[in-house]
Amino acid sequence: MPEFDFESVANQVEWEFFLFKLVVDEEDVIFDPRPGTTAPTYVTRSTDDGRTWSVPVRLHREWTGDLRNMIVISKGTVVLSSMQLWNSPGRHVMLTYSSKDHGQTWPRSNFIDLGGNGHHDGAVEGTIVELKGGRIWMLIRTNWDVFWEAFSEDEGVSWRTIRPSKIEASSSPGQLRRLKSGRLVLFWNRLMPTGWKTYPRMGGLKSTNSPQWSSVAASASREELSVAFSDDEGQSWTRPVVVAARNDQVSYPEVFEVRPGTMWVTSGYGKLRAIIHESDFLPTNRAAESPKP
């Protein structure tokens, strides 16, 4: 029985289910931050409500971090946000896989390579959502105090507009979702906890405690998980609200809208299990700019 760390999508027409990042061979997984490290990404498919699954197909062998989400866009294409660890210098790059044939084939996009040098540097763990005009928007974890953003005009086949966003964030991934109301919701770890003016940094070429982390010193603030909403496709957001706090970390949020306006929220770290109601946060003063601590 293979172990797996999965994201699943139910196709609303044929109710097909997909799983990704299965560990089908433990000998094929190497976690050391050095050349040759691997954590492959596989895909398998079920058309009978998960009772049986197809033979896993490997999308790539390179080490892969957390797969933040996959989406079914309005045209029916399934788009998966993924990443790879590269070497010389060591850094992560983002990419997407898309399927227009119900999971039979998964062509990949171009790579989003932002540079960097370290086992936690580069473009990491991006989260995606389809915008109302048909573009796909990706928010990418970086060590540069903001999410970087990328846009695809062709259903995830290519990413041509790549730039820093205006959303301040620590070196930690967010979760971006489209709600039934049409609003966007973002759960993420802000640059530093509420009320803090500075925050300890890790990594950087001059670091004495974590020199292999990244080429620049980054905030790893994860004590608070915040949420914000947007009703203008991410141009502006409600003021961030802290929904969970711990002394160590509450991070890697996962969001499922179980019914319109009601979200189940969990976290990969911090053991958060919460029910969040959209109506509790709206409509209040919406900030004129993107969310900041």
Coordinates of N, CA and C in Angstrom, one line a residue, residues 23 29 40 51 56 75 85 98 103 108 125 166 168 178 198 201 216 220 285:
V23 N 4.1 8.2 -2.8 CA 5.4 7.5 -2.6 C 5.2 6.1 -3.0
V29 N 13.0 8.1 -2.6 CA 12.9 9.3 -1.9 C 14.1 9.6 -1.1
P40 N 9.6 12.2 -5.9 CA 8.9 12.3 -7.2 C 7.4 12.6 -7.0
R51 N -12.8 3.7 -5.2 CA -12.7 2.2 -4.9 C -11.5 1.6 -5.6
P56 N -0.1 4.3 -11.1 CA 0.5 5.6 -10.9 C 1.4 5.9 -12.1
K75 N -13.2 25.9 -18.3 CA -13.2 25.1 -19.5 C -13.0 23.6 -19.3
L85 N 13.1 20.8 -7.2 CA 14.4 21.3 -6.6 C 15.5 21.1 -7.7
S98 N -1.1 20.4 -16.6 CA -2.5 20.6 -17.0 C -3.0 19.4 -17.8
G103 N -7.3 13.5 -17.2 CA -6.1 12.9 -16.5 C -5.4 11.9 -17.3
R108 N 3.5 19.7 -19.1 CA 3.9 20.7 -18.1 C 4.1 22.0 -18.8
E125 N 6.2 26.4 -3.6 CA 4.9 26.1 -3.1 C 3.8 27.1 -3.5
K166 N 2.0 42.6 -4.2 CA 1.9 43.6 -3.1 C 1.5 43.0 -1.8
E168 N 2.5 41.2 1.4 CA 3.6 40.9 2.3 C 3.4 39.5 2.9
R178 N -11.3 30.3 -4.5 CA -12.5 30.9 -5.0 C -13.6 30.4 -4.2
T198 N 10.1 44.3 14.0 CA 11.1 43.5 13.4 C 10.9 42.0 13.7
R201 N 15.6 36.8 11.5 CA 15.8 36.3 10.1 C 16.6 35.0 10.2
V216 N 19.4 35.0 0.8 CA 19.0 36.2 1.6 C 18.4 35.8 2.9
A220 N 10.8 33.8 8.8 CA 10.1 32.5 8.9 C 8.9 32.5 9.9
N285 N -14.4 47.1 6.9 CA -13.6 48.1 6.2 C -12.6 47.3 5.3

